[in-house]
Amino acid sequence: MAPDTKSTGIQELIEFIDASPTPFHVVAEVSARLRDAGFTPLDEADHWPDTTGDRFVCRGGSLVAWRHRSCERGFRIVGAHTDSPNLRITPRPDTGAAGYRQLGVEVYGGVLLNSWLDRDLGVAGRVTTRSQTRLFRIDRPVLRVPQLAIHLDREVNQKGVQLNPQHHLTPVWGLGPRADGAFAEVVAEAAGLAPGEVVAWDAMLHDLTPSTVAGLDGEFLFAPRIDNLVSCWAGLRALIDAPDDTAASSVLCLFDHEEVGSVSAEGAASTLLPTVLERIAGSRSALHPALARSRCVSADGAHATHPNYPERHRPDHPVAIDGGPVIKRNAARRYATDAVAEAAFVAACERAGVSHQMYVHRGDMVCGSTIGPMASAGIGVSTVDAGVAQLSMHSAREMCGVQDPIDFARALGQFLSDAG
Ligand code: CO
């Protein structure tokens, strides 16, 4: 691919990541891009048209979009997740100590806690009143979790940073006495609401450093939420760019709550995907044969071999940055990959002219997971777990290559176009 196309694609990915500090903002951003591409939004509470077409539906921080052609050839599905590990504001957050005003937070998902120290943090999410829900985001550096100075923690470099989530992660956001209701007032203003209107929020912190192309020759992308917004973006590109004459119906499902196990009203273990597929098919009797002909890619980040810790990786399955999409296998089904879907994805990579890599976690360490096992169990569809190689997974700031996201989008686009 020409360098110009690559830099255009990466710039679009950067804008996507920076526009999406929370799952709710991901859904808003994806919705806007789908509308621009001619997709029609549907409401789950309405009756849906039984014609072919390009449509999408949102449920909280999750979204399903599809290009419905024919169910005769089944569905080609790409799934990813909209959430990333972070710190979330408690319902009664206003607190403080030693003359500081602070906000109470909870840890969401498998956070690398140290990565949130000494960063310029904003806050964003959704806020509810008695009659409506609104998004808000504050992109000023209003918050910081200050690390303890080395003079007060002399063994930190020998023993590692010890962080108690209850005591040591509470961000400071001002000076003065604790002021009950201060956070609600700030959120109300950010959402364009009167101070008394706010009832509740789903609010979380985000690092304000902009995403950037980096490295000596611009090889890398340094950004927050690479896990898993790179997959959301690649899946979105693949769906939008899929040719009109695709034989199977293409589906993109982006789920919230993967980082905490996917069990929620809109997570990968919910009714969202099976319900939407049934409604696209028009009936249960049309759905089941379609599912039997379907294939799914569970798109999520993969661990590149770390140059400073090669011993943490399986020597026979090295993974390189910009080495192409990584197919992940796990005998205990922490990844959903089976040989049938793997072959379908490998064929798509080959037709797209994209190389691929294989990842297997070390046998003496506990493997991570994805939406793959949950989503494939819910619909009974042969699935392959694949994604872009990265370092620093679950850090507040991660890194990957600049070629891999483009190649992954092309491979996914080919996968959606290849009827089963
Ligand atoms: Co992930």
CSV table of C-alpha atoms and ligand atoms in Angstrom, one decimal:
chain,number,residue,atom,x,y,z
A,1,MET,CA,0.0,0.0,0.0
A,2,ALA,CA,1.3,3.5,-0.9
A,3,PRO,CA,2.7,5.5,2.1
A,4,ASP,CA,0.2,8.3,1.5
A,5,THR,CA,-2.8,5.9,1.8
A,6,LYS,CA,-1.2,4.5,5.0
A,7,SER,CA,-0.7,7.9,6.6
A,8,THR,CA,-4.2,8.9,5.7
A,9,GLY,CA,-5.5,5.7,7.3
A,10,ILE,CA,-3.5,6.1,10.4
A,11,GLN,CA,-4.5,9.7,10.8
A,12,GLU,CA,-8.2,8.6,10.5
A,13,LEU,CA,-7.5,6.0,13.2
A,14,ILE,CA,-5.8,8.6,15.5
A,15,GLU,CA,-8.9,10.9,15.1
A,16,PHE,CA,-11.1,7.9,15.9
A,17,ILE,CA,-9.2,7.0,19.1
A,18,ASP,CA,-9.0,10.6,20.3
A,19,ALA,CA,-12.7,11.2,19.7
A,20,SER,CA,-13.6,8.1,21.8
A,21,PRO,CA,-12.5,8.3,25.5
A,22,THR,CA,-15.4,6.1,26.7
A,23,PRO,CA,-17.6,3.3,25.2
A,24,PHE,CA,-20.4,5.8,24.8
A,25,HIS,CA,-18.2,8.1,22.8
A,26,VAL,CA,-17.1,5.1,20.7
A,27,VAL,CA,-20.7,4.3,19.9
A,28,ALA,CA,-21.4,8.0,19.1
A,29,GLU,CA,-18.4,8.2,16.8
A,30,VAL,CA,-19.1,4.9,15.0
A,31,SER,CA,-22.7,6.0,14.6
A,32,ALA,CA,-21.7,9.3,13.0
A,33,ARG,CA,-19.3,7.5,10.6
A,34,LEU,CA,-22.0,4.9,9.7
A,35,ARG,CA,-24.6,7.7,9.0
A,36,ASP,CA,-22.0,9.4,6.7
A,37,ALA,CA,-21.6,6.1,4.9
A,38,GLY,CA,-25.4,5.9,4.3
A,39,PHE,CA,-26.3,3.5,7.1
A,40,THR,CA,-29.8,4.0,8.7
A,41,PRO,CA,-30.1,4.0,12.5
A,42,LEU,CA,-32.8,1.7,14.0
A,43,ASP,CA,-34.4,1.7,17.4
A,44,GLU,CA,-34.7,-1.7,19.2
A,45,ALA,CA,-38.1,-0.6,20.4
A,46,ASP,CA,-39.5,-0.2,16.8
A,47,HIS,CA,-40.5,-2.7,14.2
A,48,TRP,CA,-37.7,-3.2,11.7
A,49,PRO,CA,-38.0,-3.3,7.9
A,50,ASP,CA,-37.8,-6.8,6.5
A,51,THR,CA,-35.9,-5.6,3.3
A,52,THR,CA,-32.2,-5.6,2.6
A,53,GLY,CA,-30.2,-2.5,3.5
A,54,ASP,CA,-27.4,-1.0,5.5
A,55,ARG,CA,-28.5,-0.3,9.1
A,56,PHE,CA,-27.3,-0.2,12.8
A,57,VAL,CA,-28.6,-0.2,16.3
A,58,CYS,CA,-27.1,0.9,19.6
A,59,ARG,CA,-27.6,-0.4,23.1
A,60,GLY,CA,-25.7,1.6,25.7
A,61,GLY,CA,-21.9,1.3,25.0
A,62,SER,CA,-22.5,-1.4,22.4
A,63,LEU,CA,-23.5,-1.2,18.7
A,64,VAL,CA,-24.4,-3.6,15.9
A,65,ALA,CA,-24.2,-2.5,12.3
A,66,TRP,CA,-24.9,-4.6,9.2
A,67,ARG,CA,-25.2,-4.7,5.4
A,68,HIS,CA,-28.1,-7.1,4.9
A,69,ARG,CA,-28.0,-8.8,1.5
A,70,SER,CA,-29.1,-12.4,1.8
A,71,CYS,CA,-29.2,-14.9,4.6
A,72,GLU,CA,-28.9,-17.8,2.1
A,73,ARG,CA,-25.1,-17.6,2.5
A,74,GLY,CA,-25.2,-16.9,6.2
A,75,PHE,CA,-23.6,-14.0,8.1
A,76,ARG,CA,-20.0,-12.8,8.0
A,77,ILE,CA,-19.4,-11.3,11.5
A,78,VAL,CA,-16.7,-9.1,12.9
A,79,GLY,CA,-16.8,-8.5,16.6
A,80,ALA,CA,-14.7,-6.2,18.9
A,81,HIS,CA,-15.1,-4.4,22.2
A,82,THR,CA,-15.6,-0.7,22.9
A,83,ASP,CA,-14.3,-0.6,26.5
A,84,SER,CA,-10.8,-0.3,27.9
A,85,PRO,CA,-9.5,-0.7,31.4
A,86,ASN,CA,-9.6,2.6,33.3
A,87,LEU,CA,-10.5,4.4,36.5
A,88,ARG,CA,-14.2,5.2,37.1
A,89,ILE,CA,-15.8,7.8,39.2
A,90,THR,CA,-17.9,6.6,42.2
A,91,PRO,CA,-21.5,7.7,42.8
A,92,ARG,CA,-20.5,9.9,45.8
A,93,PRO,CA,-17.1,10.9,44.6
A,94,ASP,CA,-16.4,14.2,46.5
A,95,THR,CA,-13.7,13.5,49.0
A,96,GLY,CA,-10.3,14.9,50.1
A,97,ALA,CA,-7.4,14.8,52.6
A,98,ALA,CA,-4.6,17.0,53.7
A,99,GLY,CA,-6.1,20.1,52.2
A,100,TYR,CA,-6.7,18.5,48.7
A,101,ARG,CA,-10.0,18.1,47.0
A,102,GLN,CA,-10.2,14.6,45.5
A,103,LEU,CA,-12.5,12.3,43.6
A,104,GLY,CA,-13.2,8.7,44.6
A,105,VAL,CA,-12.6,6.1,41.8
A,106,GLU,CA,-13.0,2.4,41.2
A,107,VAL,CA,-10.8,0.2,39.0
A,108,TYR,CA,-12.5,-1.0,35.8
A,109,GLY,CA,-10.9,-4.1,34.3
A,110,GLY,CA,-7.3,-5.4,34.3
A,111,VAL,CA,-5.7,-1.9,34.6
A,112,LEU,CA,-1.9,-1.6,34.7
A,113,LEU,CA,-2.3,0.7,37.7
A,114,ASN,CA,1.1,2.3,37.6
A,115,SER,CA,0.4,3.6,34.1
A,116,TRP,CA,-2.2,6.0,35.5
A,117,LEU,CA,0.2,7.8,37.8
A,118,ASP,CA,1.4,11.3,37.0
A,119,ARG,CA,-0.7,11.8,33.9
A,120,ASP,CA,-2.8,14.7,32.8
A,121,LEU,CA,-6.3,13.3,33.1
A,122,GLY,CA,-9.7,14.4,31.8
A,123,VAL,CA,-13.0,12.9,32.6
A,124,ALA,CA,-15.8,11.8,30.3
A,125,GLY,CA,-18.9,9.5,30.1
A,126,ARG,CA,-22.6,9.8,30.1
A,127,VAL,CA,-24.9,11.5,32.6
A,128,THR,CA,-28.6,10.9,33.2
A,129,THR,CA,-31.4,13.2,34.4
A,130,ARG,CA,-34.9,12.1,35.2
A,131,SER,CA,-35.8,12.4,31.5
A,132,GLN,CA,-32.7,12.0,29.3
A,133,THR,CA,-29.1,10.7,28.8
A,134,ARG,CA,-26.3,13.0,27.6
A,135,LEU,CA,-22.7,12.5,26.8
A,136,PHE,CA,-20.1,14.8,28.3
A,137,ARG,CA,-16.3,15.1,28.2
A,138,ILE,CA,-13.9,17.4,29.9
A,139,ASP,CA,-10.6,17.5,28.0
A,140,ARG,CA,-8.8,19.9,30.4
A,141,PRO,CA,-6.2,18.3,32.7
A,142,VAL,CA,-8.5,18.5,35.8
A,143,LEU,CA,-7.2,15.4,37.5
A,144,ARG,CA,-3.9,13.6,38.4
A,145,VAL,CA,-3.0,10.6,40.5
A,146,PRO,CA,0.4,11.8,42.0
A,147,GLN,CA,3.0,9.1,42.6
A,148,LEU,CA,4.8,9.0,45.9
A,149,ALA,CA,8.3,10.6,45.7
A,150,ILE,CA,11.2,8.2,45.7
A,151,HIS,CA,12.5,9.8,48.9
A,152,LEU,CA,9.4,8.5,50.6
A,153,ASP,CA,9.4,5.1,48.9
A,154,ARG,CA,13.1,4.1,48.8
A,155,GLU,CA,12.6,0.5,47.7
A,156,VAL,CA,10.2,1.3,44.8
A,157,ASN,CA,12.7,0.4,42.1
A,158,GLN,CA,13.7,-2.9,43.8
A,159,LYS,CA,10.2,-4.0,44.9
A,160,GLY,CA,8.0,-2.3,42.3
A,161,VAL,CA,5.2,0.2,42.8
A,162,GLN,CA,2.7,-1.2,45.4
A,163,LEU,CA,-0.7,0.4,44.8
A,164,ASN,CA,-3.7,-0.2,47.0
A,165,PRO,CA,-6.7,0.6,44.9
A,166,GLN,CA,-8.7,2.0,47.9
A,167,HIS,CA,-5.9,4.3,49.2
A,168,HIS,CA,-3.4,5.2,46.5
A,169,LEU,CA,-5.4,5.9,43.3
A,170,THR,CA,-7.6,8.7,44.4
A,171,PRO,CA,-6.9,11.6,42.0
A,172,VAL,CA,-6.5,15.2,43.2
A,173,TRP,CA,-8.4,17.9,41.4
A,174,GLY,CA,-8.1,21.0,43.6
A,175,LEU,CA,-7.2,22.6,46.9
A,176,GLY,CA,-9.6,23.4,49.7
A,177,PRO,CA,-12.1,21.6,51.9
A,178,ARG,CA,-14.1,18.7,50.5
A,179,ALA,CA,-17.2,20.0,48.8
A,180,ASP,CA,-20.2,17.6,48.5
A,181,GLY,CA,-21.9,17.9,45.1
A,182,ALA,CA,-18.9,19.6,43.4
A,183,PHE,CA,-18.5,16.8,40.8
A,184,ALA,CA,-22.2,16.8,39.9
A,185,GLU,CA,-22.0,20.5,39.3
A,186,VAL,CA,-19.0,20.2,37.0
A,187,VAL,CA,-20.6,17.3,35.1
A,188,ALA,CA,-23.8,19.2,34.7
A,189,GLU,CA,-22.0,22.2,33.2
A,190,ALA,CA,-20.0,20.0,30.9
A,191,ALA,CA,-23.3,18.3,29.7
A,192,GLY,CA,-25.1,21.6,29.3
A,193,LEU,CA,-27.5,20.8,32.2
A,194,ALA,CA,-28.7,22.8,35.2
A,195,PRO,CA,-26.8,21.8,38.4
A,196,GLY,CA,-29.8,20.1,40.1
A,197,GLU,CA,-30.8,18.0,37.0
A,198,VAL,CA,-28.1,15.4,37.2
A,199,VAL,CA,-29.2,12.1,38.8
A,200,ALA,CA,-26.4,9.6,37.9
A,201,TRP,CA,-23.4,9.1,35.7
A,202,ASP,CA,-21.1,6.5,34.1
A,203,ALA,CA,-17.9,8.6,34.2
A,204,MET,CA,-14.3,7.6,33.7
A,205,LEU,CA,-10.9,9.1,33.4
A,206,HIS,CA,-8.8,9.4,30.2
A,207,ASP,CA,-5.2,10.4,29.5
A,208,LEU,CA,-5.1,13.7,27.5
A,209,THR,CA,-1.9,13.1,25.6
A,210,PRO,CA,-2.9,13.0,21.9
A,211,SER,CA,-2.3,9.8,19.9
A,212,THR,CA,0.7,10.1,17.7
A,213,VAL,CA,2.8,8.4,15.0
A,214,ALA,CA,6.2,7.8,16.6
A,215,GLY,CA,9.5,6.1,16.3
A,216,LEU,CA,12.6,7.0,14.3
A,217,ASP,CA,10.9,6.4,11.0
A,218,GLY,CA,7.3,6.7,12.1
A,219,GLU,CA,6.9,3.0,12.6
A,220,PHE,CA,4.8,3.1,15.7
A,221,LEU,CA,1.4,4.4,16.9
A,222,PHE,CA,1.5,5.6,20.5
A,223,ALA,CA,-2.0,6.0,21.8
A,224,PRO,CA,-4.5,5.1,24.6
A,225,ARG,CA,-7.1,2.4,24.1
A,226,ILE,CA,-5.4,0.6,21.2
A,227,ASP,CA,-7.0,-2.4,22.9
A,228,ASN,CA,-9.5,-2.4,21.4
A,229,LEU,CA,-10.3,0.7,19.4
A,230,VAL,CA,-7.9,-0.4,16.7
A,231,SER,CA,-10.1,-3.4,16.1
A,232,CYS,CA,-13.3,-1.2,16.3
A,233,TRP,CA,-11.8,1.1,13.7
A,234,ALA,CA,-10.6,-1.8,11.4
A,235,GLY,CA,-14.0,-3.5,11.6
A,236,LEU,CA,-15.8,-0.3,10.8
A,237,ARG,CA,-13.5,0.4,7.8
A,238,ALA,CA,-14.1,-3.2,6.6
A,239,LEU,CA,-17.9,-2.9,6.9
A,240,ILE,CA,-18.1,0.5,5.2
A,241,ASP,CA,-15.7,-0.5,2.4
A,242,ALA,CA,-17.3,-3.9,1.8
A,243,PRO,CA,-18.4,-4.2,-1.8
A,244,ASP,CA,-22.1,-3.8,-2.5
A,245,ASP,CA,-22.4,-7.1,-4.2
A,246,THR,CA,-21.2,-9.1,-1.2
A,247,ALA,CA,-23.1,-12.5,-1.1
A,248,ALA,CA,-23.4,-12.9,2.7
A,249,SER,CA,-24.8,-10.3,5.1
A,250,SER,CA,-21.9,-8.5,6.8
A,251,VAL,CA,-22.2,-7.7,10.5
A,252,LEU,CA,-20.1,-5.6,12.8
A,253,CYS,CA,-20.8,-6.0,16.5
A,254,LEU,CA,-19.0,-3.7,19.0
A,255,PHE,CA,-19.6,-4.7,22.7
A,256,ASP,CA,-19.1,-2.9,26.0
A,257,HIS,CA,-17.9,-4.7,29.2
A,258,GLU,CA,-15.4,-7.1,27.7
A,259,GLU,CA,-12.8,-6.0,30.2
A,260,VAL,CA,-15.0,-7.2,33.1
A,261,GLY,CA,-16.3,-10.4,31.6
A,262,SER,CA,-19.0,-9.4,29.0
A,263,VAL,CA,-21.9,-10.2,31.3
A,264,SER,CA,-24.3,-7.2,31.1
A,265,ALA,CA,-27.4,-6.1,29.3
A,266,GLU,CA,-25.3,-5.1,26.3
A,267,GLY,CA,-22.1,-7.2,26.6
A,268,ALA,CA,-21.0,-10.1,24.4
A,269,ALA,CA,-22.8,-12.5,26.7
A,270,SER,CA,-26.1,-10.6,26.3
A,271,THR,CA,-29.0,-11.1,24.0
A,272,LEU,CA,-27.8,-8.2,21.8
A,273,LEU,CA,-26.2,-10.2,18.9
A,274,PRO,CA,-28.6,-13.2,18.8
A,275,THR,CA,-31.6,-10.8,18.9
A,276,VAL,CA,-30.3,-8.6,16.1
A,277,LEU,CA,-29.4,-11.5,13.9
A,278,GLU,CA,-32.8,-13.0,14.4
A,279,ARG,CA,-34.4,-9.7,13.4
A,280,ILE,CA,-32.2,-9.4,10.3
A,281,ALA,CA,-33.1,-12.9,9.3
A,282,GLY,CA,-36.8,-12.2,9.8
A,283,SER,CA,-37.6,-15.4,11.7
A,284,ARG,CA,-36.1,-18.2,13.8
A,285,SER,CA,-36.6,-20.7,11.0
A,286,ALA,CA,-34.5,-18.4,8.7
A,287,LEU,CA,-32.0,-17.7,11.4
A,288,HIS,CA,-30.8,-21.2,12.3
A,289,PRO,CA,-29.7,-22.3,8.8
A,290,ALA,CA,-28.1,-18.9,8.3
A,291,LEU,CA,-26.1,-19.3,11.5
A,292,ALA,CA,-24.9,-22.8,10.4
A,293,ARG,CA,-23.3,-21.1,7.3
A,294,SER,CA,-21.8,-18.2,9.2
A,295,ARG,CA,-18.3,-17.3,10.3
A,296,CYS,CA,-17.0,-14.8,12.9
A,297,VAL,CA,-13.8,-12.9,13.6
A,298,SER,CA,-13.4,-11.9,17.2
A,299,ALA,CA,-11.1,-8.9,16.7
A,300,ASP,CA,-8.9,-7.9,19.6
A,301,GLY,CA,-5.3,-7.0,20.4
A,302,ALA,CA,-2.5,-9.5,20.5
A,303,HIS,CA,0.8,-9.5,22.5
A,304,ALA,CA,3.8,-8.7,20.4
A,305,THR,CA,7.0,-10.3,21.6
A,306,HIS,CA,8.5,-7.8,24.1
A,307,PRO,CA,12.2,-7.1,23.4
A,308,ASN,CA,13.1,-6.7,27.1
A,309,TYR,CA,11.2,-9.8,28.2
A,310,PRO,CA,11.5,-12.4,25.5
A,311,GLU,CA,11.4,-15.1,28.2
A,312,ARG,CA,7.7,-14.2,28.8
A,313,HIS,CA,6.8,-15.5,25.4
A,314,ARG,CA,6.6,-18.9,23.7
A,315,PRO,CA,9.8,-19.1,21.6
A,316,ASP,CA,8.1,-21.0,18.8
A,317,HIS,CA,5.3,-18.4,18.3
A,318,PRO,CA,7.1,-15.0,18.0
A,319,VAL,CA,4.8,-12.0,17.2
A,320,ALA,CA,6.3,-8.9,15.4
A,321,ILE,CA,4.9,-5.4,15.3
A,322,ASP,CA,3.8,-4.8,11.7
A,323,GLY,CA,4.1,-8.5,10.9
A,324,GLY,CA,0.4,-8.8,10.0
A,325,PRO,CA,-2.8,-9.8,11.8
A,326,VAL,CA,-2.2,-12.2,14.7
A,327,ILE,CA,-4.4,-15.3,15.0
A,328,LYS,CA,-4.7,-16.4,18.6
A,329,ARG,CA,-5.1,-20.1,19.7
A,330,ASN,CA,-5.8,-21.4,23.2
A,331,ALA,CA,-6.5,-25.0,24.0
A,332,ALA,CA,-8.6,-24.0,27.0
A,333,ARG,CA,-10.8,-21.8,24.8
A,334,ARG,CA,-9.8,-18.5,26.3
A,335,TYR,CA,-9.6,-17.6,22.6
A,336,ALA,CA,-12.5,-18.9,20.4
A,337,THR,CA,-10.3,-19.9,17.3
A,338,ASP,CA,-11.1,-23.3,15.7
A,339,ALA,CA,-9.4,-24.7,12.6
A,340,VAL,CA,-12.4,-24.0,10.3
A,341,ALA,CA,-12.7,-20.3,11.0
A,342,GLU,CA,-8.9,-20.0,11.1
A,343,ALA,CA,-8.8,-21.3,7.6
A,344,ALA,CA,-11.4,-18.8,6.5
A,345,PHE,CA,-9.5,-15.9,8.0
A,346,VAL,CA,-6.1,-17.1,6.6
A,347,ALA,CA,-7.8,-17.3,3.1
A,348,ALA,CA,-9.0,-13.8,3.6
A,349,CYS,CA,-5.5,-12.6,4.5
A,350,GLU,CA,-4.0,-14.3,1.5
A,351,ARG,CA,-6.6,-12.8,-0.9
A,352,ALA,CA,-6.0,-9.3,0.7
A,353,GLY,CA,-2.2,-9.8,0.2
A,354,VAL,CA,-1.6,-9.5,3.9
A,355,SER,CA,0.7,-11.8,5.9
A,356,HIS,CA,-0.5,-13.3,9.2
A,357,GLN,CA,1.1,-14.5,12.5
A,358,MET,CA,0.2,-17.1,15.1
A,359,TYR,CA,0.0,-16.5,18.9
A,360,VAL,CA,-0.1,-19.0,21.7
A,361,HIS,CA,0.3,-17.9,25.4
A,362,ARG,CA,3.0,-19.5,27.4
A,363,GLY,CA,1.9,-22.8,29.0
A,364,ASP,CA,3.0,-21.7,32.5
A,365,MET,CA,1.1,-18.4,32.5
A,366,VAL,CA,-2.7,-17.6,32.6
A,367,CYS,CA,-4.0,-16.5,29.2
A,368,GLY,CA,-6.2,-13.4,28.7
A,369,SER,CA,-9.5,-13.6,26.8
A,370,THR,CA,-11.7,-11.7,24.3
A,371,ILE,CA,-15.4,-11.5,23.3
A,372,GLY,CA,-14.8,-14.5,21.1
A,373,PRO,CA,-15.7,-17.4,23.5
A,374,MET,CA,-18.8,-15.6,24.8
A,375,ALA,CA,-20.1,-14.4,21.4
A,376,SER,CA,-19.5,-17.7,19.6
A,377,ALA,CA,-21.2,-19.6,22.4
A,378,GLY,CA,-24.2,-17.3,22.2
A,379,ILE,CA,-24.8,-17.9,18.5
A,380,GLY,CA,-23.0,-21.2,17.8
A,381,VAL,CA,-20.8,-19.8,15.0
A,382,SER,CA,-17.3,-21.0,14.2
A,383,THR,CA,-15.0,-18.2,15.2
A,384,VAL,CA,-11.4,-17.0,14.9
A,385,ASP,CA,-9.7,-14.7,17.4
A,386,ALA,CA,-7.4,-12.3,15.5
A,387,GLY,CA,-6.0,-8.9,16.0
A,388,VAL,CA,-3.2,-6.3,15.8
A,389,ALA,CA,0.1,-7.0,17.6
A,390,GLN,CA,0.9,-4.4,20.4
A,391,LEU,CA,3.0,-3.8,23.5
A,392,SER,CA,1.9,-2.4,26.8
A,393,MET,CA,-1.6,-3.9,26.7
A,394,HIS,CA,-3.9,-2.4,29.3
A,395,SER,CA,-1.5,0.5,30.0
A,396,ALA,CA,-3.1,4.0,29.9
A,397,ARG,CA,-0.9,4.4,26.8
A,398,GLU,CA,-0.2,1.5,24.5
A,399,MET,CA,1.7,1.1,21.3
A,400,CYS,CA,1.4,-0.8,18.0
A,401,GLY,CA,2.6,-0.5,14.4
A,402,VAL,CA,1.3,1.9,11.7
A,403,GLN,CA,1.0,-0.8,9.0
A,404,ASP,CA,-0.9,-3.5,11.1
A,405,PRO,CA,-4.2,-1.6,11.6
A,406,ILE,CA,-4.4,-0.9,7.8
A,407,ASP,CA,-3.6,-4.5,7.0
A,408,PHE,CA,-6.1,-5.8,9.6
A,409,ALA,CA,-8.8,-3.6,8.1
A,410,ARG,CA,-8.1,-5.0,4.6
A,411,ALA,CA,-8.1,-8.6,5.9
A,412,LEU,CA,-11.4,-8.0,7.7
A,413,GLY,CA,-12.8,-6.4,4.6
A,414,GLN,CA,-11.9,-9.5,2.6
A,415,PHE,CA,-13.3,-11.8,5.2
A,416,LEU,CA,-16.7,-9.9,5.1
A,417,SER,CA,-16.7,-10.2,1.3
A,418,ASP,CA,-15.9,-14.0,1.2
A,419,ALA,CA,-19.2,-15.8,1.4
A,420,GLY,CA,-19.1,-19.0,3.3
B,1,CO,CO,-9.1,-6.3,24.4
